[in-house]
């Protein structure tokens, strides 16, 4: 973390009282996230895909993809639990702050390392496998940079504050700020005392969510429910006679 970056954030907060970063930016990112998905679904349904490159290379994909997806799912669930569920609820359920802290740090660090490792393998694969690299667009490259930056800052913030440092309870500041956005009573003062790495992680996440609808990340919001009701596809029948009518001339079945 450079001193210039820290000064830049402090200057932005001082100039607007934190309103620009912790009120305007979250609502702007949320609006783009929602409206962008609506636009994408209406005008780019055929582009709503991961553009899978499995046909080009499978060995690295078989390792990197499950590792990344397992890690990112655990990370997202951890963020939802830590940001959405108030601290008073977990204490009322009998989970002490120490127990919650240990569990969050251990599980979060493991999931973070798995996510970073899987993402590193996927990026390495895209850079070194010729056909996969050729199929990688500028949009994909920007998405990978933004995703890696957000994940890296989150992991660095966790390690710096809760592993190397003396600990930081983000549920006293960042979590109430996050919930205040959805209460339509945003309180930017809650973010004033947060460590700089946490602030950078929050800003990078907001920018990532703003770009989300216009990248291949849209596939995460698609559930393949159609597969449950889709009829079978019959490629070849074992029946000797197909139907009650005799086939027209030239359409008889061959012996193969």
mmCIF file of C-alpha atoms in Angstrom, residues 158-250:
data_model
loop_
_atom_site.group_PDB
_atom_site.id
_atom_site.type_symbol
_atom_site.label_atom_id
_atom_site.label_comp_id
_atom_site.label_asym_id
_atom_site.label_seq_id
_atom_site.Cartn_x
_atom_site.Cartn_y
_atom_site.Cartn_z
ATOM 1 C CA UNK A 158 -7.807 -9.978 5.973
ATOM 2 C CA UNK A 159 -4.194 -11.048 6.408
ATOM 3 C CA UNK A 160 -2.915 -7.562 7.316
ATOM 4 C CA UNK A 161 -5.642 -6.837 9.860
ATOM 5 C CA UNK A 162 -6.490 -10.199 11.391
ATOM 6 C CA UNK A 163 -3.413 -12.382 10.901
ATOM 7 C CA UNK A 164 -0.417 -10.035 10.988
ATOM 8 C CA UNK A 165 -2.073 -7.136 12.784
ATOM 9 C CA UNK A 166 -3.960 -6.960 16.052
ATOM 10 C CA UNK A 167 -7.352 -7.650 14.516
ATOM 11 C CA UNK A 168 -10.150 -5.513 13.117
ATOM 12 C CA UNK A 169 -13.872 -6.056 13.673
ATOM 13 C CA UNK A 170 -15.413 -4.971 10.393
ATOM 14 C CA UNK A 171 -18.874 -5.865 11.709
ATOM 15 C CA UNK A 172 -18.761 -2.713 13.827
ATOM 16 C CA UNK A 173 -18.201 -0.356 10.889
ATOM 17 C CA UNK A 174 -18.291 -1.832 7.369
ATOM 18 C CA UNK A 175 -21.245 -4.175 7.933
ATOM 19 C CA UNK A 176 -23.561 -1.453 9.334
ATOM 20 C CA UNK A 177 -22.515 0.836 6.468
ATOM 21 C CA UNK A 178 -23.323 -1.898 3.943
ATOM 22 C CA UNK A 179 -26.765 -2.506 5.433
ATOM 23 C CA UNK A 180 -27.458 1.222 5.649
ATOM 24 C CA UNK A 181 -27.212 1.407 1.849
ATOM 25 C CA UNK A 182 -30.182 -0.962 1.510
ATOM 26 C CA UNK A 183 -32.084 0.790 4.292
ATOM 27 C CA UNK A 184 -31.803 3.973 2.177
ATOM 28 C CA UNK A 185 -30.192 5.650 5.168
ATOM 29 C CA UNK A 186 -26.519 5.586 4.140
ATOM 30 C CA UNK A 187 -24.046 6.527 6.852
ATOM 31 C CA UNK A 188 -20.637 7.319 5.301
ATOM 32 C CA UNK A 189 -19.158 8.164 8.715
ATOM 33 C CA UNK A 190 -19.052 4.449 9.523
ATOM 34 C CA UNK A 191 -16.334 3.981 6.884
ATOM 35 C CA UNK A 192 -14.125 6.799 8.103
ATOM 36 C CA UNK A 193 -12.229 4.656 10.604
ATOM 37 C CA UNK A 194 -11.874 1.550 8.462
ATOM 38 C CA UNK A 195 -8.340 0.493 7.417
ATOM 39 C CA UNK A 196 -7.270 1.663 3.973
ATOM 40 C CA UNK A 197 -7.028 -1.878 2.587
ATOM 41 C CA UNK A 198 -10.653 -2.528 3.523
ATOM 42 C CA UNK A 199 -11.664 0.724 1.856
ATOM 43 C CA UNK A 200 -9.791 -0.187 -1.319
ATOM 44 C CA UNK A 201 -11.376 -3.633 -1.286
ATOM 45 C CA UNK A 202 -14.834 -2.067 -0.987
ATOM 46 C CA UNK A 203 -14.177 0.415 -3.819
ATOM 47 C CA UNK A 204 -12.769 -2.272 -6.136
ATOM 48 C CA UNK A 205 -15.766 -4.512 -5.377
ATOM 49 C CA UNK A 206 -18.207 -1.719 -6.235
ATOM 50 C CA UNK A 207 -16.427 -1.065 -9.534
ATOM 51 C CA UNK A 208 -16.427 -4.800 -10.281
ATOM 52 C CA UNK A 209 -20.176 -5.020 -9.686
ATOM 53 C CA UNK A 210 -20.703 -2.032 -11.978
ATOM 54 C CA UNK A 211 -18.802 -3.795 -14.771
ATOM 55 C CA UNK A 212 -20.349 -7.204 -13.998
ATOM 56 C CA UNK A 213 -23.348 -7.078 -16.429
ATOM 57 C CA UNK A 214 -21.081 -6.391 -19.385
ATOM 58 C CA UNK A 215 -18.698 -9.315 -18.847
ATOM 59 C CA UNK A 216 -18.879 -13.099 -18.899
ATOM 60 C CA UNK A 217 -19.555 -12.987 -15.140
ATOM 61 C CA UNK A 218 -23.280 -12.769 -15.950
ATOM 62 C CA UNK A 219 -23.331 -16.564 -16.143
ATOM 63 C CA UNK A 220 -23.175 -16.683 -12.327
ATOM 64 C CA UNK A 221 -26.759 -15.386 -12.226
ATOM 65 C CA UNK A 222 -28.059 -18.069 -14.561
ATOM 66 C CA UNK A 223 -29.471 -21.274 -13.117
ATOM 67 C CA UNK A 224 -29.746 -24.104 -15.698
ATOM 68 C CA UNK A 225 -33.269 -25.047 -14.591
ATOM 69 C CA UNK A 226 -34.253 -25.853 -18.163
ATOM 70 C CA UNK A 227 -32.133 -28.976 -18.052
ATOM 71 C CA UNK A 228 -34.572 -30.503 -15.540
ATOM 72 C CA UNK A 229 -37.522 -30.398 -17.952
ATOM 73 C CA UNK A 230 -35.770 -30.566 -21.321
ATOM 74 C CA UNK A 231 -36.826 -33.658 -23.319
ATOM 75 C CA UNK A 232 -34.329 -36.282 -24.322
ATOM 76 C CA UNK A 233 -32.600 -35.890 -27.669
ATOM 77 C CA UNK A 234 -32.873 -39.077 -29.726
ATOM 78 C CA UNK A 235 -29.947 -39.398 -32.106
ATOM 79 C CA UNK A 236 -30.644 -42.941 -33.301
ATOM 80 C CA UNK A 237 -33.497 -45.368 -32.812
ATOM 81 C CA UNK A 238 -33.113 -49.096 -32.282
ATOM 82 C CA UNK A 239 -36.636 -49.780 -33.570
ATOM 83 C CA UNK A 240 -36.891 -51.667 -36.839
ATOM 84 C CA UNK A 241 -40.028 -49.813 -37.926
ATOM 85 C CA UNK A 242 -40.408 -46.111 -37.209
ATOM 86 C CA UNK A 243 -44.095 -45.222 -37.017
ATOM 87 C CA UNK A 244 -47.095 -46.880 -38.664
ATOM 88 C CA UNK A 245 -46.462 -45.565 -42.181
ATOM 89 C CA UNK A 246 -43.914 -46.911 -44.603
ATOM 90 C CA UNK A 247 -41.141 -44.436 -45.409
ATOM 91 C CA UNK A 248 -41.217 -42.574 -48.723
ATOM 92 C CA UNK A 249 -38.955 -43.641 -51.505
ATOM 93 C CA UNK A 250 -35.433 -42.496 -50.864
#
